[in-house]
mmCIF file with all atom_site columns, C-alpha atoms in Angstrom:
data_model
loop_
_atom_site.group_PDB
_atom_site.id
_atom_site.type_symbol
_atom_site.label_atom_id
_atom_site.label_alt_id
_atom_site.label_comp_id
_atom_site.label_asym_id
_atom_site.label_entity_id
_atom_site.label_seq_id
_atom_site.pdbx_PDB_ins_code
_atom_site.Cartn_x
_atom_site.Cartn_y
_atom_site.Cartn_z
_atom_site.occupancy
_atom_site.B_iso_or_equiv
_atom_site.pdbx_formal_charge
_atom_site.auth_seq_id
_atom_site.auth_comp_id
_atom_site.auth_asym_id
_atom_site.auth_atom_id
_atom_site.pdbx_PDB_model_num
ATOM 1   C CA . GLN A 1 1   ? -14.627 -11.351 10.467 1.00 0.00 ? 46  GLN A CA 1
ATOM 2   C CA . VAL A 1 2   ? -11.617 -9.251  11.076 1.00 0.00 ? 47  VAL A CA 1
ATOM 3   C CA . GLN A 1 3   ? -11.559 -6.166  13.009 1.00 0.00 ? 48  GLN A CA 1
ATOM 4   C CA . LEU A 1 4   ? -8.875  -3.577  13.061 1.00 0.00 ? 49  LEU A CA 1
ATOM 5   C CA . VAL A 1 5   ? -8.378  -1.086  16.116 1.00 0.00 ? 50  VAL A CA 1
ATOM 6   C CA . GLU A 1 6   ? -5.864  1.765   15.746 1.00 0.00 ? 51  GLU A CA 1
ATOM 7   C CA . SER A 1 7   ? -4.476  3.560   18.668 1.00 0.00 ? 52  SER A CA 1
ATOM 8   C CA . GLY A 1 8   ? -1.819  6.234   19.541 1.00 0.00 ? 53  GLY A CA 1
ATOM 9   C CA . GLY A 1 9   ? -3.144  9.310   17.913 1.00 0.00 ? 54  GLY A CA 1
ATOM 10  C CA . GLY A 1 10  ? -3.170  12.853  19.713 1.00 0.00 ? 55  GLY A CA 1
ATOM 11  C CA . LEU A 1 11  ? -1.968  16.344  19.554 1.00 0.00 ? 56  LEU A CA 1
ATOM 12  C CA . VAL A 1 12  ? 1.974   16.916  19.105 1.00 0.00 ? 57  VAL A CA 1
ATOM 13  C CA . GLN A 1 13  ? 3.991   19.971  18.549 1.00 0.00 ? 58  GLN A CA 1
ATOM 14  C CA . PRO A 1 14  ? 5.864   20.260  15.169 1.00 0.00 ? 59  PRO A CA 1
ATOM 15  C CA . GLY A 1 15  ? 9.144   18.273  15.324 1.00 0.00 ? 60  GLY A CA 1
ATOM 16  C CA . GLY A 1 16  ? 7.654   15.822  17.886 1.00 0.00 ? 61  GLY A CA 1
ATOM 17  C CA . SER A 1 17  ? 6.704   11.965  17.482 1.00 0.00 ? 62  SER A CA 1
ATOM 18  C CA . LEU A 1 18  ? 3.937   9.764   17.860 1.00 0.00 ? 63  LEU A CA 1
ATOM 19  C CA . ARG A 1 19  ? 3.559   5.946   17.338 1.00 0.00 ? 64  ARG A CA 1
ATOM 20  C CA . LEU A 1 20  ? 0.502   4.641   16.020 1.00 0.00 ? 65  LEU A CA 1
ATOM 21  C CA . SER A 1 21  ? -0.714  0.986   16.567 1.00 0.00 ? 66  SER A CA 1
ATOM 22  C CA . CYS A 1 22  ? -3.096  -1.233  14.705 1.00 0.00 ? 67  CYS A CA 1
ATOM 23  C CA . ALA A 1 23  ? -4.154  -4.560  16.115 1.00 0.00 ? 68  ALA A CA 1
ATOM 24  C CA . ALA A 1 24  ? -6.139  -6.985  14.054 1.00 0.00 ? 69  ALA A CA 1
ATOM 25  C CA . SER A 1 25  ? -8.386  -9.549  15.632 1.00 0.00 ? 70  SER A CA 1
ATOM 26  C CA . GLY A 1 26  ? -10.966 -12.150 14.589 1.00 0.00 ? 71  GLY A CA 1
ATOM 27  C CA . SER A 1 27  ? -10.889 -15.374 12.782 1.00 0.00 ? 72  SER A CA 1
ATOM 28  C CA . ILE A 1 28  ? -7.626  -14.839 11.214 1.00 0.00 ? 73  ILE A CA 1
ATOM 29  C CA . LEU A 1 29  ? -5.638  -17.390 9.351  1.00 0.00 ? 74  LEU A CA 1
ATOM 30  C CA . SER A 1 30  ? -2.891  -14.985 7.618  1.00 0.00 ? 75  SER A CA 1
ATOM 31  C CA . ILE A 1 31  ? -2.452  -11.421 7.034  1.00 0.00 ? 76  ILE A CA 1
ATOM 32  C CA . ASN A 1 32  ? -0.653  -10.357 3.796  1.00 0.00 ? 77  ASN A CA 1
ATOM 33  C CA . GLY A 1 33  ? -0.307  -6.570  3.341  1.00 0.00 ? 78  GLY A CA 1
ATOM 34  C CA . MET A 1 34  ? -0.662  -4.090  6.171  1.00 0.00 ? 79  MET A CA 1
ATOM 35  C CA . ARG A 1 35  ? -0.968  -0.360  5.405  1.00 0.00 ? 80  ARG A CA 1
ATOM 36  C CA . TRP A 1 36  ? -1.518  3.088   6.869  1.00 0.00 ? 81  TRP A CA 1
ATOM 37  C CA . TYR A 1 37  ? -3.338  5.638   5.009  1.00 0.00 ? 82  TYR A CA 1
ATOM 38  C CA . ARG A 1 38  ? -4.376  9.242   6.274  1.00 0.00 ? 83  ARG A CA 1
ATOM 39  C CA . GLN A 1 39  ? -7.105  11.654  5.163  1.00 0.00 ? 84  GLN A CA 1
ATOM 40  C CA . ALA A 1 40  ? -6.823  15.405  5.865  1.00 0.00 ? 85  ALA A CA 1
ATOM 41  C CA . PRO A 1 41  ? -9.999  17.684  5.790  1.00 0.00 ? 86  PRO A CA 1
ATOM 42  C CA . GLY A 1 42  ? -10.979 18.412  2.344  1.00 0.00 ? 87  GLY A CA 1
ATOM 43  C CA . LYS A 1 43  ? -8.484  15.865  0.697  1.00 0.00 ? 88  LYS A CA 1
ATOM 44  C CA . GLU A 1 44  ? -8.736  12.431  -0.610 1.00 0.00 ? 89  GLU A CA 1
ATOM 45  C CA . ARG A 1 45  ? -7.464  9.520   1.335  1.00 0.00 ? 90  ARG A CA 1
ATOM 46  C CA . GLU A 1 46  ? -3.825  8.822   0.725  1.00 0.00 ? 91  GLU A CA 1
ATOM 47  C CA . LEU A 1 47  ? -1.386  5.839   1.282  1.00 0.00 ? 92  LEU A CA 1
ATOM 48  C CA . VAL A 1 48  ? 1.384   6.695   3.848  1.00 0.00 ? 93  VAL A CA 1
ATOM 49  C CA . ALA A 1 49  ? 3.219   3.425   4.139  1.00 0.00 ? 94  ALA A CA 1
ATOM 50  C CA . ALA A 1 50  ? 2.795   -0.195  3.440  1.00 0.00 ? 95  ALA A CA 1
ATOM 51  C CA . ILE A 1 51  ? 4.579   -3.402  4.586  1.00 0.00 ? 96  ILE A CA 1
ATOM 52  C CA . THR A 1 52  ? 4.035   -6.953  3.145  1.00 0.00 ? 97  THR A CA 1
ATOM 53  C CA . SER A 1 53  ? 4.041   -10.396 4.819  1.00 0.00 ? 98  SER A CA 1
ATOM 54  C CA . GLY A 1 54  ? 7.937   -10.450 3.932  1.00 0.00 ? 99  GLY A CA 1
ATOM 55  C CA . VAL A 1 55  ? 8.546   -6.985  5.519  1.00 0.00 ? 100 VAL A CA 1
ATOM 56  C CA . SER A 1 56  ? 9.131   -5.209  2.464  1.00 0.00 ? 101 SER A CA 1
ATOM 57  C CA . THR A 1 57  ? 8.184   -1.496  2.930  1.00 0.00 ? 102 THR A CA 1
ATOM 58  C CA . ASN A 1 58  ? 7.322   1.378   0.727  1.00 0.00 ? 103 ASN A CA 1
ATOM 59  C CA . TYR A 1 59  ? 6.374   4.900   1.757  1.00 0.00 ? 104 TYR A CA 1
ATOM 60  C CA . ALA A 1 60  ? 4.858   8.029   0.269  1.00 0.00 ? 105 ALA A CA 1
ATOM 61  C CA . ASP A 1 61  ? 7.592   10.517  -0.864 1.00 0.00 ? 106 ASP A CA 1
ATOM 62  C CA . SER A 1 62  ? 6.261   13.056  1.698  1.00 0.00 ? 107 SER A CA 1
ATOM 63  C CA . VAL A 1 63  ? 7.068   10.841  4.819  1.00 0.00 ? 108 VAL A CA 1
ATOM 64  C CA . LYS A 1 64  ? 10.360  9.163   3.609  1.00 0.00 ? 109 LYS A CA 1
ATOM 65  C CA . GLY A 1 65  ? 12.839  9.202   6.101  1.00 0.00 ? 110 GLY A CA 1
ATOM 66  C CA . ARG A 1 66  ? 10.596  10.562  8.772  1.00 0.00 ? 111 ARG A CA 1
ATOM 67  C CA . PHE A 1 67  ? 8.019   7.611   9.280  1.00 0.00 ? 112 PHE A CA 1
ATOM 68  C CA . THR A 1 68  ? 8.720   3.959   9.829  1.00 0.00 ? 113 THR A CA 1
ATOM 69  C CA . ILE A 1 69  ? 6.168   1.125   9.391  1.00 0.00 ? 114 ILE A CA 1
ATOM 70  C CA . SER A 1 70  ? 6.815   -2.213  11.001 1.00 0.00 ? 115 SER A CA 1
ATOM 71  C CA . ARG A 1 71  ? 4.629   -5.247  11.974 1.00 0.00 ? 116 ARG A CA 1
ATOM 72  C CA . ASP A 1 72  ? 4.592   -7.885  14.961 1.00 0.00 ? 117 ASP A CA 1
ATOM 73  C CA . ASN A 1 73  ? 3.336   -11.005 13.014 1.00 0.00 ? 118 ASN A CA 1
ATOM 74  C CA . ALA A 1 74  ? 2.868   -12.856 16.497 1.00 0.00 ? 119 ALA A CA 1
ATOM 75  C CA . LYS A 1 75  ? 0.448   -10.090 17.718 1.00 0.00 ? 120 LYS A CA 1
ATOM 76  C CA . ASN A 1 76  ? -1.076  -9.356  14.466 1.00 0.00 ? 121 ASN A CA 1
ATOM 77  C CA . THR A 1 77  ? -0.299  -5.693  14.893 1.00 0.00 ? 122 THR A CA 1
ATOM 78  C CA . VAL A 1 78  ? 1.033   -2.919  12.382 1.00 0.00 ? 123 VAL A CA 1
ATOM 79  C CA . TYR A 1 79  ? 2.857   0.039   13.935 1.00 0.00 ? 124 TYR A CA 1
ATOM 80  C CA . LEU A 1 80  ? 3.817   3.724   12.460 1.00 0.00 ? 125 LEU A CA 1
ATOM 81  C CA . GLN A 1 81  ? 6.461   5.443   14.132 1.00 0.00 ? 126 GLN A CA 1
ATOM 82  C CA . MET A 1 82  ? 6.201   9.122   13.056 1.00 0.00 ? 127 MET A CA 1
ATOM 83  C CA . ASN A 1 83  ? 9.159   11.280  13.743 1.00 0.00 ? 128 ASN A CA 1
ATOM 84  C CA . SER A 1 84  ? 9.850   15.068  12.775 1.00 0.00 ? 129 SER A CA 1
ATOM 85  C CA . LEU A 1 85  ? 6.188   15.847  12.478 1.00 0.00 ? 130 LEU A CA 1
ATOM 86  C CA . LYS A 1 86  ? 4.794   18.806  10.362 1.00 0.00 ? 131 LYS A CA 1
ATOM 87  C CA . PRO A 1 87  ? 1.697   20.467  10.590 1.00 0.00 ? 132 PRO A CA 1
ATOM 88  C CA . GLU A 1 88  ? 0.787   19.155  7.110  1.00 0.00 ? 133 GLU A CA 1
ATOM 89  C CA . ASP A 1 89  ? 0.874   15.534  8.751  1.00 0.00 ? 134 ASP A CA 1
ATOM 90  C CA . THR A 1 90  ? -2.445  16.479  10.282 1.00 0.00 ? 135 THR A CA 1
ATOM 91  C CA . ALA A 1 91  ? -5.018  13.863  9.308  1.00 0.00 ? 136 ALA A CA 1
ATOM 92  C CA . VAL A 1 92  ? -7.147  11.029  10.451 1.00 0.00 ? 137 VAL A CA 1
ATOM 93  C CA . TYR A 1 93  ? -4.866  7.845   10.196 1.00 0.00 ? 138 TYR A CA 1
ATOM 94  C CA . TYR A 1 94  ? -6.425  4.451   8.985  1.00 0.00 ? 139 TYR A CA 1
ATOM 95  C CA . CYS A 1 95  ? -4.983  1.137   9.042  1.00 0.00 ? 140 CYS A CA 1
ATOM 96  C CA . ASN A 1 96  ? -5.859  -1.556  6.343  1.00 0.00 ? 141 ASN A CA 1
ATOM 97  C CA . ALA A 1 97  ? -4.947  -5.150  6.130  1.00 0.00 ? 142 ALA A CA 1
ATOM 98  C CA . ASP A 1 98  ? -5.851  -7.996  3.879  1.00 0.00 ? 143 ASP A CA 1
ATOM 99  C CA . GLY A 1 99  ? -5.441  -11.516 4.157  1.00 0.00 ? 144 GLY A CA 1
ATOM 100 C CA . TRP A 1 100 ? -7.196  -14.957 4.845  1.00 0.00 ? 145 TRP A CA 1
ATOM 101 C CA . GLY A 1 101 ? -9.837  -15.899 7.610  1.00 0.00 ? 146 GLY A CA 1
ATOM 102 C CA . ARG A 1 102 ? -11.581 -18.840 8.403  1.00 0.00 ? 147 ARG A CA 1
ATOM 103 C CA . ARG A 1 103 ? -14.663 -17.270 6.256  1.00 0.00 ? 148 ARG A CA 1
ATOM 104 C CA . GLY A 1 104 ? -12.405 -16.527 3.400  1.00 0.00 ? 149 GLY A CA 1
ATOM 105 C CA . GLY A 1 105 ? -10.585 -13.524 2.280  1.00 0.00 ? 150 GLY A CA 1
ATOM 106 C CA . PHE A 1 106 ? -10.922 -10.245 4.081  1.00 0.00 ? 151 PHE A CA 1
ATOM 107 C CA . ASN A 1 107 ? -9.806  -6.611  3.374  1.00 0.00 ? 152 ASN A CA 1
ATOM 108 C CA . SER A 1 108 ? -10.474 -4.715  6.541  1.00 0.00 ? 153 SER A CA 1
ATOM 109 C CA . TRP A 1 109 ? -10.198 -1.145  7.705  1.00 0.00 ? 154 TRP A CA 1
ATOM 110 C CA . GLY A 1 110 ? -9.905  0.510   11.177 1.00 0.00 ? 155 GLY A CA 1
ATOM 111 C CA . GLN A 1 111 ? -12.108 3.385   12.536 1.00 0.00 ? 156 GLN A CA 1
ATOM 112 C CA . GLY A 1 112 ? -9.320  5.952   12.360 1.00 0.00 ? 157 GLY A CA 1
ATOM 113 C CA . THR A 1 113 ? -7.248  7.849   14.734 1.00 0.00 ? 158 THR A CA 1
ATOM 114 C CA . GLN A 1 114 ? -6.633  11.516  14.694 1.00 0.00 ? 159 GLN A CA 1
ATOM 115 C CA . VAL A 1 115 ? -3.253  13.016  14.452 1.00 0.00 ? 160 VAL A CA 1
ATOM 116 C CA . THR A 1 116 ? -3.039  16.965  15.016 1.00 0.00 ? 161 THR A CA 1
ATOM 117 C CA . VAL A 1 117 ? 0.414   18.626  14.464 1.00 0.00 ? 162 VAL A CA 1
ATOM 118 C CA . SER A 1 118 ? 0.348   22.121  16.001 1.00 0.00 ? 163 SER A CA 1
ATOM 119 C CA . SER A 1 119 ? 2.133   24.590  18.291 1.00 0.00 ? 164 SER A CA 1
#
């Protein structure tokens, strides 16, 4: 099927930046929406940013103006540029994508990458 692999997480100081990447692989025919979610300890998973196949985007209010989602369709990859990071951005970040593969529709999740914002 379709696998998603995230990279780019790590430890950063408040005010710093990180860029997350998520590459999709497998028997992909087309990818529709691609999204980034995050889950902090003791909290529910929340949608951070989303991008459609037509590159329309939307963001959680808490990250507007600081995070930018983009995608490279040739590479089946979605990115999340995170600037002006705050301690409250600390979470495990997951990517999600839906679309069509050779075996039918898919809705896949990555394994998650840890982002820690701390001095």
